[in-house]
mmCIF file of C-alpha atoms and ligand atoms in Angstrom:
data_model
loop_
_atom_site.group_PDB
_atom_site.id
_atom_site.type_symbol
_atom_site.label_atom_id
_atom_site.label_comp_id
_atom_site.label_asym_id
_atom_site.label_seq_id
_atom_site.Cartn_x
_atom_site.Cartn_y
_atom_site.Cartn_z
ATOM 1 C CA MET A 1 -5.341 15.229 18.896
ATOM 2 C CA SER A 2 -5.883 18.748 19.700
ATOM 3 C CA GLY A 3 -4.404 21.852 18.747
ATOM 4 C CA SER A 4 -2.908 22.576 22.069
ATOM 5 C CA ASP A 5 -1.325 19.168 22.035
ATOM 6 C CA ALA A 6 0.105 20.102 18.293
ATOM 7 C CA ALA A 7 1.530 23.080 19.709
ATOM 8 C CA GLY A 8 3.456 21.092 22.323
ATOM 9 C CA ASP A 9 4.831 19.059 19.784
ATOM 10 C CA ALA A 10 8.621 18.558 19.115
ATOM 11 C CA GLY A 11 10.424 21.268 17.194
ATOM 12 C CA GLY A 12 9.639 21.825 13.232
ATOM 13 C CA ASP A 13 6.884 18.980 13.216
ATOM 14 C CA ALA A 14 4.445 21.142 14.817
ATOM 15 C CA GLY A 15 4.947 24.264 12.434
ATOM 16 C CA GLU A 16 5.064 22.044 9.326
ATOM 17 C CA THR A 17 1.774 20.474 10.137
ATOM 18 C CA GLY A 18 -0.093 23.546 11.809
ATOM 19 C CA GLU A 19 0.647 24.940 8.491
ATOM 20 C CA LEU A 20 -1.061 22.285 6.310
ATOM 21 C CA GLY A 21 -4.077 22.363 8.327
ATOM 22 C CA ASP A 22 -4.185 26.506 8.157
ATOM 23 C CA ILE A 23 -3.770 25.655 4.364
ATOM 24 C CA PHE A 24 -6.814 23.562 4.217
ATOM 25 C CA ARG A 25 -8.428 25.941 6.436
ATOM 26 C CA ARG A 26 -7.805 28.967 4.246
ATOM 27 C CA LEU A 27 -8.889 26.983 1.067
ATOM 28 C CA ILE A 28 -12.204 25.712 2.527
ATOM 29 C CA ARG A 29 -13.036 29.239 3.640
ATOM 30 C CA ASN A 30 -12.218 30.889 0.382
ATOM 31 C CA THR A 31 -13.720 27.842 -2.326
ATOM 32 C CA GLY A 32 -15.836 25.715 0.078
ATOM 33 C CA PRO A 33 -15.381 22.115 0.966
ATOM 34 C CA ILE A 34 -12.507 20.071 -0.331
ATOM 35 C CA SER A 35 -12.692 16.375 -1.420
ATOM 36 C CA LEU A 36 -11.516 13.608 1.278
ATOM 37 C CA ALA A 37 -9.281 12.552 -1.807
ATOM 38 C CA GLN A 38 -7.622 16.044 -1.682
ATOM 39 C CA PHE A 39 -7.412 15.885 2.070
ATOM 40 C CA MET A 40 -5.913 12.508 2.184
ATOM 41 C CA GLY A 41 -3.429 13.192 -0.881
ATOM 42 C CA GLU A 42 -1.776 16.354 0.291
ATOM 43 C CA SER A 43 -1.786 15.057 4.061
ATOM 44 C CA ASN A 44 0.413 12.085 3.032
ATOM 45 C CA ALA A 45 2.445 13.516 0.572
ATOM 46 C CA ARG A 46 3.586 16.146 3.659
ATOM 47 C CA TYR A 47 3.630 13.088 6.392
ATOM 48 C CA TYR A 48 6.039 11.135 4.113
ATOM 49 C CA ALA A 49 8.136 14.115 2.596
ATOM 50 C CA GLY A 50 10.022 14.831 5.511
ATOM 51 C CA ARG A 51 10.273 11.569 7.869
ATOM 52 C CA ASP A 52 11.010 7.964 8.001
ATOM 53 C CA PRO A 53 7.920 6.802 9.783
ATOM 54 C CA LEU A 54 8.668 2.978 10.140
ATOM 55 C CA GLY A 55 9.739 1.189 13.085
ATOM 56 C CA ALA A 56 9.269 1.106 16.915
ATOM 57 C CA ALA A 57 10.375 4.648 17.428
ATOM 58 C CA GLY A 58 7.854 5.795 14.460
ATOM 59 C CA ASP A 59 4.529 5.578 13.866
ATOM 60 C CA PHE A 60 4.032 1.991 12.259
ATOM 61 C CA VAL A 61 5.775 -1.158 11.831
ATOM 62 C CA THR A 62 5.214 -3.052 8.368
ATOM 63 C CA ALA A 63 5.968 -6.856 7.675
ATOM 64 C CA PRO A 64 9.336 -6.447 5.999
ATOM 65 C CA GLU A 65 10.765 -4.513 9.284
ATOM 66 C CA ILE A 66 9.163 -7.382 11.274
ATOM 67 C CA SER A 67 11.591 -10.163 10.039
ATOM 68 C CA GLN A 68 13.790 -10.708 7.032
ATOM 69 C CA MET A 69 11.843 -13.782 6.056
ATOM 70 C CA PHE A 70 9.098 -11.303 4.565
ATOM 71 C CA GLY A 71 11.400 -10.180 2.035
ATOM 72 C CA GLU A 72 13.051 -13.458 1.462
ATOM 73 C CA LEU A 73 10.019 -15.292 0.266
ATOM 74 C CA ILE A 74 8.891 -12.612 -1.960
ATOM 75 C CA GLY A 75 12.335 -12.656 -3.644
ATOM 76 C CA LEU A 76 12.440 -16.415 -3.985
ATOM 77 C CA TRP A 77 8.765 -15.977 -5.353
ATOM 78 C CA LEU A 78 9.825 -13.328 -8.030
ATOM 79 C CA ALA A 79 13.208 -15.586 -8.871
ATOM 80 C CA ASP A 80 10.960 -18.716 -9.152
ATOM 81 C CA MET A 81 8.612 -16.838 -11.618
ATOM 82 C CA TRP A 82 11.461 -15.213 -13.545
ATOM 83 C CA ILE A 83 13.053 -18.842 -13.861
ATOM 84 C CA ARG A 84 9.924 -20.682 -15.088
ATOM 85 C CA ALA A 85 9.470 -17.814 -17.668
ATOM 86 C CA GLY A 86 12.669 -18.471 -19.083
ATOM 87 C CA ARG A 87 15.421 -16.313 -17.414
ATOM 88 C CA GLU A 88 14.666 -13.184 -19.638
ATOM 89 C CA GLU A 89 17.467 -10.703 -19.396
ATOM 90 C CA PRO A 90 17.610 -7.876 -18.715
ATOM 91 C CA VAL A 91 14.809 -7.676 -16.215
ATOM 92 C CA LEU A 92 13.640 -5.140 -13.731
ATOM 93 C CA TYR A 93 12.809 -5.250 -10.096
ATOM 94 C CA VAL A 94 10.313 -2.372 -9.404
ATOM 95 C CA GLU A 95 9.056 -1.437 -5.885
ATOM 96 C CA LEU A 96 6.488 1.080 -5.426
ATOM 97 C CA GLY A 97 6.802 2.843 -1.630
ATOM 98 C CA PRO A 98 9.721 0.678 -0.874
ATOM 99 C CA GLY A 99 9.947 2.665 2.927
ATOM 100 C CA ARG A 100 13.396 1.647 4.619
ATOM 101 C CA GLY A 101 14.303 -0.519 1.402
ATOM 102 C CA THR A 102 14.447 -3.375 3.882
ATOM 103 C CA LEU A 103 12.426 -5.516 1.670
ATOM 104 C CA ALA A 104 14.056 -4.996 -1.524
ATOM 105 C CA ARG A 105 17.195 -5.694 0.372
ATOM 106 C CA ASP A 106 16.007 -9.058 1.580
ATOM 107 C CA ALA A 107 14.121 -10.070 -1.892
ATOM 108 C CA LEU A 108 17.163 -9.109 -3.868
ATOM 109 C CA ARG A 109 19.488 -11.115 -1.610
ATOM 110 C CA ALA A 110 17.526 -14.199 -1.780
ATOM 111 C CA ALA A 111 16.559 -13.806 -5.493
ATOM 112 C CA GLY A 112 20.296 -13.533 -6.235
ATOM 113 C CA ARG A 113 21.157 -17.056 -4.920
ATOM 114 C CA TYR A 114 19.137 -18.143 -8.012
ATOM 115 C CA GLY A 115 21.033 -15.901 -10.333
ATOM 116 C CA LEU A 116 18.463 -13.198 -10.667
ATOM 117 C CA ALA A 117 20.295 -9.987 -10.892
ATOM 118 C CA PRO A 118 17.600 -7.384 -11.852
ATOM 119 C CA GLU A 119 18.079 -3.613 -12.548
ATOM 120 C CA VAL A 120 16.581 -2.057 -9.533
ATOM 121 C CA HIS A 121 13.720 1.009 -9.941
ATOM 122 C CA LEU A 122 12.162 2.407 -7.049
ATOM 123 C CA VAL A 123 9.357 4.443 -6.892
ATOM 124 C CA GLU A 124 9.199 6.717 -3.821
ATOM 125 C CA GLY A 125 7.677 10.431 -3.455
ATOM 126 C CA SER A 126 9.373 11.115 0.036
ATOM 127 C CA GLY A 127 13.114 12.725 -0.234
ATOM 128 C CA ALA A 128 13.676 11.754 3.539
ATOM 129 C CA LEU A 129 12.888 8.008 2.480
ATOM 130 C CA ARG A 130 14.884 7.888 -0.716
ATOM 131 C CA GLU A 131 18.114 8.664 1.497
ATOM 132 C CA VAL A 132 17.120 5.837 3.667
ATOM 133 C CA GLN A 133 16.626 3.362 0.652
ATOM 134 C CA GLU A 134 19.997 4.447 -1.059
ATOM 135 C CA GLN A 135 21.805 2.812 2.151
ATOM 136 C CA ALA A 136 19.786 -0.608 1.913
ATOM 137 C CA VAL A 137 20.000 -0.616 -1.924
ATOM 138 C CA PRO A 138 22.831 1.128 -3.276
ATOM 139 C CA GLY A 139 22.767 1.543 -7.325
ATOM 140 C CA ALA A 140 18.920 1.536 -7.647
ATOM 141 C CA PHE A 141 17.318 4.155 -9.792
ATOM 142 C CA TRP A 142 14.320 6.336 -8.401
ATOM 143 C CA HIS A 143 11.038 7.645 -9.830
ATOM 144 C CA ALA A 144 8.420 9.822 -8.782
ATOM 145 C CA ASP A 145 5.716 7.543 -10.193
ATOM 146 C CA LEU A 146 5.503 4.316 -12.326
ATOM 147 C CA ALA A 147 5.369 6.475 -15.619
ATOM 148 C CA GLY A 148 9.191 7.127 -15.170
ATOM 149 C CA VAL A 149 10.126 3.366 -14.872
ATOM 150 C CA PRO A 150 11.696 1.862 -18.326
ATOM 151 C CA GLN A 151 9.228 0.084 -20.566
ATOM 152 C CA ASP A 152 11.660 -2.375 -22.739
ATOM 153 C CA ALA A 153 12.244 -5.044 -20.060
ATOM 154 C CA PRO A 154 10.009 -7.371 -17.972
ATOM 155 C CA MET A 155 9.167 -6.252 -14.674
ATOM 156 C CA LEU A 156 8.897 -7.980 -11.294
ATOM 157 C CA LEU A 157 7.106 -5.476 -9.420
ATOM 158 C CA VAL A 158 6.247 -5.244 -5.570
ATOM 159 C CA ALA A 159 3.906 -3.107 -3.488
ATOM 160 C CA ASN A 160 3.553 -3.662 0.057
ATOM 161 C CA GLU A 161 1.573 -1.477 1.998
ATOM 162 C CA PHE A 162 1.733 1.116 -0.906
ATOM 163 C CA LEU A 163 -1.804 1.217 -2.151
ATOM 164 C CA ASP A 164 -3.270 1.807 1.403
ATOM 165 C CA ALA A 165 -1.829 5.188 1.584
ATOM 166 C CA LEU A 166 -3.275 6.367 -1.750
ATOM 167 C CA PRO A 167 -6.371 8.784 -1.503
ATOM 168 C CA VAL A 168 -9.615 7.242 -1.308
ATOM 169 C CA ARG A 169 -13.067 9.188 -2.392
ATOM 170 C CA GLN A 170 -16.185 8.577 -0.258
ATOM 171 C CA LEU A 171 -19.850 8.903 -1.605
ATOM 172 C CA VAL A 172 -22.963 8.856 0.921
ATOM 173 C CA ARG A 173 -26.565 8.405 0.176
ATOM 174 C CA THR A 174 -28.517 11.305 1.424
ATOM 175 C CA ARG A 175 -31.999 11.998 1.248
ATOM 176 C CA ASP A 176 -31.415 13.864 -2.023
ATOM 177 C CA GLY A 177 -29.396 11.183 -3.864
ATOM 178 C CA TRP A 178 -25.786 10.226 -3.665
ATOM 179 C CA ARG A 179 -23.073 13.025 -2.962
ATOM 180 C CA GLU A 180 -19.440 13.260 -2.278
ATOM 181 C CA ARG A 181 -18.256 13.216 1.091
ATOM 182 C CA MET A 182 -16.303 16.607 1.617
ATOM 183 C CA VAL A 183 -14.303 18.056 3.965
ATOM 184 C CA GLY A 184 -15.396 21.229 5.497
ATOM 185 C CA LEU A 185 -15.421 23.555 8.666
ATOM 186 C CA GLU A 186 -17.288 24.259 11.636
ATOM 187 C CA GLY A 187 -15.303 26.861 13.479
ATOM 188 C CA ASP A 188 -11.581 25.624 13.159
ATOM 189 C CA ASP A 189 -12.508 22.016 13.093
ATOM 190 C CA PHE A 190 -12.567 19.916 10.017
ATOM 191 C CA VAL A 191 -15.941 17.966 9.682
ATOM 192 C CA PHE A 192 -17.487 15.853 7.096
ATOM 193 C CA VAL A 193 -20.381 17.330 4.781
ATOM 194 C CA ALA A 194 -22.095 16.337 1.764
ATOM 195 C CA GLY A 195 -21.018 17.965 -1.207
ATOM 196 C CA ARG A 196 -23.668 20.047 -3.505
ATOM 197 C CA GLN A 197 -23.338 17.981 -6.646
ATOM 198 C CA PRO A 198 -25.551 14.845 -7.524
ATOM 199 C CA MET A 199 -22.978 11.765 -7.646
ATOM 200 C CA ASP A 200 -25.349 9.030 -8.587
ATOM 201 C CA GLU A 201 -23.932 8.468 -12.010
ATOM 202 C CA ALA A 202 -20.860 7.788 -10.156
ATOM 203 C CA VAL A 203 -22.420 4.842 -7.952
ATOM 204 C CA PRO A 204 -22.602 1.096 -9.370
ATOM 205 C CA ALA A 205 -26.362 0.583 -10.619
ATOM 206 C CA GLU A 206 -26.609 -2.165 -7.707
ATOM 207 C CA TRP A 207 -25.828 0.247 -5.017
ATOM 208 C CA ARG A 208 -28.044 3.353 -6.250
ATOM 209 C CA GLY A 209 -31.103 2.546 -4.408
ATOM 210 C CA ALA A 210 -29.108 1.849 -0.979
ATOM 211 C CA ALA A 211 -30.571 3.437 2.329
ATOM 212 C CA VAL A 212 -29.740 6.949 3.402
ATOM 213 C CA GLY A 213 -26.555 7.059 4.939
ATOM 214 C CA THR A 214 -25.148 4.213 3.153
ATOM 215 C CA LEU A 215 -21.335 5.064 2.585
ATOM 216 C CA LEU A 216 -19.287 3.766 -0.527
ATOM 217 C CA GLU A 217 -15.229 4.313 -0.665
ATOM 218 C CA THR A 218 -13.550 3.915 -3.723
ATOM 219 C CA SER A 219 -10.076 4.647 -4.623
ATOM 220 C CA PRO A 220 -9.489 5.818 -8.159
ATOM 221 C CA ALA A 221 -5.680 6.430 -7.478
ATOM 222 C CA SER A 222 -5.209 2.545 -6.667
ATOM 223 C CA ALA A 223 -7.279 1.668 -9.617
ATOM 224 C CA ALA A 224 -5.201 3.717 -12.124
ATOM 225 C CA ILE A 225 -2.080 2.033 -10.634
ATOM 226 C CA ALA A 226 -3.705 -1.263 -10.984
ATOM 227 C CA TYR A 227 -4.455 -0.522 -14.495
ATOM 228 C CA GLU A 228 -0.873 0.838 -15.170
ATOM 229 C CA ILE A 229 0.711 -2.234 -13.858
ATOM 230 C CA ALA A 230 -1.450 -4.600 -15.779
ATOM 231 C CA GLY A 231 -0.636 -2.931 -19.020
ATOM 232 C CA ARG A 232 2.743 -2.952 -18.408
ATOM 233 C CA LEU A 233 2.761 -6.525 -17.717
ATOM 234 C CA ALA A 234 0.957 -7.514 -20.826
ATOM 235 C CA GLU A 235 3.213 -5.497 -23.012
ATOM 236 C CA GLN A 236 6.585 -5.753 -21.141
ATOM 237 C CA GLY A 237 6.138 -9.264 -19.629
ATOM 238 C CA GLY A 238 6.861 -9.660 -15.822
ATOM 239 C CA ALA A 239 4.865 -10.488 -12.664
ATOM 240 C CA ALA A 240 3.714 -8.310 -9.693
ATOM 241 C CA LEU A 241 3.131 -8.880 -5.906
ATOM 242 C CA VAL A 242 0.459 -6.259 -4.498
ATOM 243 C CA ILE A 243 0.102 -7.125 -0.733
ATOM 244 C CA ASP A 244 -1.835 -4.862 1.626
ATOM 245 C CA TYR A 245 -4.587 -5.224 4.039
ATOM 246 C CA GLY A 246 -8.078 -4.829 2.783
ATOM 247 C CA HIS A 247 -11.039 -7.122 1.697
ATOM 248 C CA GLY A 248 -12.152 -9.424 -0.945
ATOM 249 C CA GLU A 249 -15.291 -7.678 -1.957
ATOM 250 C CA MET A 250 -16.794 -4.285 -2.384
ATOM 251 C CA ARG A 251 -18.569 -3.169 1.208
ATOM 252 C CA THR A 252 -20.242 -0.307 2.485
ATOM 253 C CA GLY A 253 -18.571 2.142 5.204
ATOM 254 C CA SER A 254 -15.646 4.066 5.878
ATOM 255 C CA THR A 255 -12.396 2.338 6.538
ATOM 256 C CA LEU A 256 -10.151 5.581 6.660
ATOM 257 C CA GLN A 257 -8.150 5.503 9.685
ATOM 258 C CA ALA A 258 -4.794 7.780 10.968
ATOM 259 C CA VAL A 259 -1.921 5.977 12.886
ATOM 260 C CA ARG A 260 0.503 8.149 14.893
ATOM 261 C CA ALA A 261 3.037 6.443 17.338
ATOM 262 C CA HIS A 262 1.326 3.285 17.011
ATOM 263 C CA ALA A 263 -1.967 4.308 17.882
ATOM 264 C CA LYS A 264 -5.139 5.335 16.023
ATOM 265 C CA VAL A 265 -5.980 8.878 16.148
ATOM 266 C CA ASP A 266 -8.532 11.405 14.598
ATOM 267 C CA PRO A 267 -7.839 11.603 10.805
ATOM 268 C CA PHE A 268 -8.674 15.556 11.138
ATOM 269 C CA ALA A 269 -6.507 16.320 14.033
ATOM 270 C CA ALA A 270 -3.203 17.301 12.798
ATOM 271 C CA PRO A 271 -3.045 16.629 8.799
ATOM 272 C CA GLY A 272 0.271 15.817 7.465
ATOM 273 C CA ALA A 273 1.624 14.595 11.079
ATOM 274 C CA ALA A 274 -0.220 11.063 10.843
ATOM 275 C CA ASP A 275 -0.269 8.051 8.471
ATOM 276 C CA LEU A 276 -3.670 8.194 6.748
ATOM 277 C CA THR A 277 -4.720 4.745 5.236
ATOM 278 C CA ALA A 278 -7.722 2.918 3.878
ATOM 279 C CA HIS A 279 -8.445 -0.771 2.859
ATOM 280 C CA VAL A 280 -7.705 -1.730 -0.260
ATOM 281 C CA ASP A 281 -10.488 -3.335 -2.389
ATOM 282 C CA PHE A 282 -8.988 -6.205 -4.204
ATOM 283 C CA ALA A 283 -12.016 -7.544 -5.825
ATOM 284 C CA THR A 284 -11.965 -4.254 -7.723
ATOM 285 C CA LEU A 285 -8.244 -4.402 -8.639
ATOM 286 C CA ALA A 286 -8.542 -7.636 -9.675
ATOM 287 C CA ARG A 287 -11.293 -6.898 -12.322
ATOM 288 C CA ILE A 288 -9.268 -4.086 -13.308
ATOM 289 C CA VAL A 289 -6.248 -6.140 -14.072
ATOM 290 C CA GLN A 290 -8.047 -8.609 -16.047
ATOM 291 C CA ALA A 291 -9.847 -6.060 -18.297
ATOM 292 C CA ARG A 292 -6.472 -4.808 -19.107
ATOM 293 C CA GLY A 293 -5.175 -8.107 -20.339
ATOM 294 C CA ALA A 294 -2.903 -9.142 -17.387
ATOM 295 C CA ARG A 295 -3.484 -12.507 -15.432
ATOM 296 C CA HIS A 296 -4.938 -12.609 -11.877
ATOM 297 C CA LEU A 297 -2.977 -15.284 -10.420
ATOM 298 C CA GLY A 298 -5.106 -15.242 -7.179
ATOM 299 C CA THR A 299 -5.705 -13.503 -3.995
ATOM 300 C CA VAL A 300 -5.114 -15.080 -0.741
ATOM 301 C CA THR A 301 -4.391 -14.069 2.922
ATOM 302 C CA GLN A 302 -0.746 -13.115 3.860
ATOM 303 C CA GLY A 303 -0.833 -16.029 6.544
ATOM 304 C CA GLU A 304 -1.914 -18.481 3.502
ATOM 305 C CA TRP A 305 0.721 -17.313 1.169
ATOM 306 C CA LEU A 306 3.793 -17.206 3.525
ATOM 307 C CA ARG A 307 2.735 -20.792 4.675
ATOM 308 C CA ALA A 308 2.711 -22.203 1.124
ATOM 309 C CA LEU A 309 5.894 -20.201 0.268
ATOM 310 C CA GLY A 310 7.575 -22.180 3.387
ATOM 311 C CA ILE A 311 7.733 -19.572 5.980
ATOM 312 C CA ASP A 312 7.998 -22.426 8.477
ATOM 313 C CA ALA A 313 10.841 -24.006 7.122
ATOM 314 C CA ARG A 314 12.659 -20.656 6.707
ATOM 315 C CA ALA A 315 12.111 -19.958 10.505
ATOM 316 C CA GLN A 316 13.320 -23.294 11.353
ATOM 317 C CA THR A 317 16.376 -22.911 9.469
ATOM 318 C CA LEU A 318 17.249 -19.477 10.784
ATOM 319 C CA SER A 319 16.515 -20.920 14.609
ATOM 320 C CA ALA A 320 18.945 -23.597 13.946
ATOM 321 C CA ARG A 321 21.559 -21.102 12.732
ATOM 322 C CA ALA A 322 20.870 -18.696 15.719
ATOM 323 C CA PRO A 323 19.429 -20.543 18.712
ATOM 324 C CA HIS A 324 19.664 -17.485 20.975
ATOM 325 C CA TYR A 325 16.990 -15.656 18.502
ATOM 326 C CA ALA A 326 14.640 -18.672 18.023
ATOM 327 C CA GLN A 327 12.033 -17.264 20.315
ATOM 328 C CA GLU A 328 12.307 -13.641 18.357
ATOM 329 C CA ILE A 329 12.110 -15.590 15.008
ATOM 330 C CA LYS A 330 8.955 -17.635 16.256
ATOM 331 C CA ALA A 331 7.476 -14.349 17.441
ATOM 332 C CA ALA A 332 7.948 -12.648 13.891
ATOM 333 C CA ARG A 333 6.566 -15.722 12.207
ATOM 334 C CA ASP A 334 3.555 -15.535 14.363
ATOM 335 C CA ARG A 335 3.116 -12.017 13.760
ATOM 336 C CA LEU A 336 2.996 -12.396 9.905
ATOM 337 C CA VAL A 337 1.160 -15.463 9.786
ATOM 338 C CA ASP A 338 -1.395 -15.754 12.641
ATOM 339 C CA GLU A 339 -5.157 -15.157 12.091
ATOM 340 C CA ALA A 340 -5.243 -12.753 14.846
ATOM 341 C CA GLN A 341 -2.186 -10.680 13.783
ATOM 342 C CA MET A 342 -1.429 -9.811 10.347
ATOM 343 C CA GLY A 343 -2.287 -13.378 8.481
ATOM 344 C CA ARG A 344 -5.994 -12.677 7.724
ATOM 345 C CA LEU A 345 -6.427 -8.982 7.219
ATOM 346 C CA PHE A 346 -3.246 -8.513 4.985
ATOM 347 C CA LYS A 347 -4.012 -10.067 1.640
ATOM 348 C CA VAL A 348 -1.415 -10.997 -1.323
ATOM 349 C CA MET A 349 -2.473 -10.632 -4.835
ATOM 350 C CA GLY A 350 -0.610 -12.081 -7.758
ATOM 351 C CA ILE A 351 -0.535 -10.718 -11.154
ATOM 352 C CA ALA A 352 1.358 -11.847 -14.274
ATOM 353 C CA ALA A 353 1.847 -11.351 -17.932
ATOM 354 C CA PRO A 354 -0.525 -13.633 -20.309
ATOM 355 C CA ALA A 355 2.575 -15.835 -21.181
ATOM 356 C CA TRP A 356 3.948 -16.144 -17.762
ATOM 357 C CA PRO A 357 3.430 -19.117 -15.498
ATOM 358 C CA ASP A 358 1.126 -19.510 -12.594
ATOM 359 C CA GLY A 359 2.512 -18.193 -9.391
ATOM 360 C CA ALA A 360 3.692 -20.254 -6.153
ATOM 361 C CA GLY A 361 1.010 -19.998 -3.054
ATOM 362 C CA PHE A 362 -1.902 -19.179 -5.396
ATOM 363 C CA ASP A 363 -2.640 -22.592 -6.431
ATOM 364 C CA ALA A 364 -5.838 -22.883 -4.781
ATOM 365 C CA GLN A 365 -7.358 -20.032 -7.019
HETATM 366 N N1 SAH B 401 6.581 -0.789 1.516
HETATM 367 C C1 SAH B 401 7.106 -0.284 2.599
HETATM 368 C C2 SAH B 401 6.707 1.127 3.194
HETATM 369 C C3 SAH B 401 5.268 1.507 3.403
HETATM 370 S S1 SAH B 401 4.711 2.775 3.953
HETATM 371 C C4 SAH B 401 7.386 -1.223 3.787
HETATM 372 O O1 SAH B 401 6.281 -2.110 3.422
HETATM 373 O O2 SAH B 401 7.862 -1.019 4.678
HETATM 374 C C5 SAH B 401 4.362 3.744 2.291
HETATM 375 C C6 SAH B 401 5.443 4.164 1.093
HETATM 376 O O3 SAH B 401 4.857 4.396 0.188
HETATM 377 C C7 SAH B 401 6.195 5.014 1.549
HETATM 378 O O4 SAH B 401 7.762 4.717 1.115
HETATM 379 C C8 SAH B 401 5.806 6.388 0.942
HETATM 380 O O5 SAH B 401 6.776 7.341 0.949
HETATM 381 C C9 SAH B 401 5.570 5.674 -0.082
HETATM 382 N N2 SAH B 401 4.068 6.651 -0.952
HETATM 383 C C10 SAH B 401 3.153 6.768 -0.168
HETATM 384 N N3 SAH B 401 2.395 7.634 -1.349
HETATM 385 C C11 SAH B 401 2.814 7.545 -2.445
HETATM 386 C C12 SAH B 401 2.836 8.300 -3.569
HETATM 387 N N4 SAH B 401 1.706 8.830 -3.750
HETATM 388 N N5 SAH B 401 3.944 8.100 -4.478
HETATM 389 C C13 SAH B 401 5.166 7.481 -4.110
HETATM 390 N N6 SAH B 401 5.358 7.122 -2.985
HETATM 391 C C14 SAH B 401 4.632 7.066 -2.199
#
């Protein structure tokens, strides 16, 4: 989006976003290019702080907003794990970035039918979204980060489309070796520039000799969260589901994207006014989780996992109860499961404490 479009935007939004762009411009003029991770982290913090971006009238739609079946099957998975691990109490339900609280509400309702009634801890940075979550999940506790969640009970943790919003850094192979990809200025426009500092040490040995122009993307923030989740599971007990779009192996190239009003936009156009995301690197997360002493139960596609958990039977039951909605239910099921929609791009990663059982839906691993 161009600056003149931003000026034509509704009300406070344009003022706020203009401000963040100008803060970045001043910073870059005064101290030189900033890292992409800083640009992305501050843009998203501003983006989420003052709005509910979810749903048809917002910027994007997530799986729990498509159908109650998504949260319900997650709730059943958690209840099944908890029962087979011995029904320990108290137990915590922890969700990272709960959005509107829809997933938590659906999962807790489904899990409650099996006697699972956990204490609810939500990790949410946005004040606007906390208010929405409070309506969906009354009685929950809120935290700014995972560090604030109690450590004295097993934890059933869910993170859906949370890691993709965490900042990434990009390294680029130049003629002078590897450099960090930074955000600089050309006039008033943000542009990518190569940092001055040699970064060869930060690049895995097998990639060091890659061709000029090769780009590697990493997410130190996601790695840190995976490390913390695994450490807690190893010490507190419990299990986790991390669901996001991403790939199973380390790749080259940028996956950074910005979405606004259900369309891709230029990530530099209006910092703080669009959702900036990147693919999650599940292979790296799996290595971190195992190294920290938790079990990687498996990483499968969202389509496979939902089918294994019985989404088709659940869709039939719902349709039988509400025949007028049968078509909507089928469309929602297809959106979540079909390979051309969310079914293949999105992955479900299961993690558990060493003494906890295997997880449903990860059998093939
Ligand atoms: N899980 C929800 C929402 C996904 S949007 C769903 O599936 O519908 C991303 C969520 O993560 C939002 O709730 C956002 O406010 C939160 N979030 C993003 N970055 C965060 C951060 N650094 N710390 C805490 N919450 C964050």
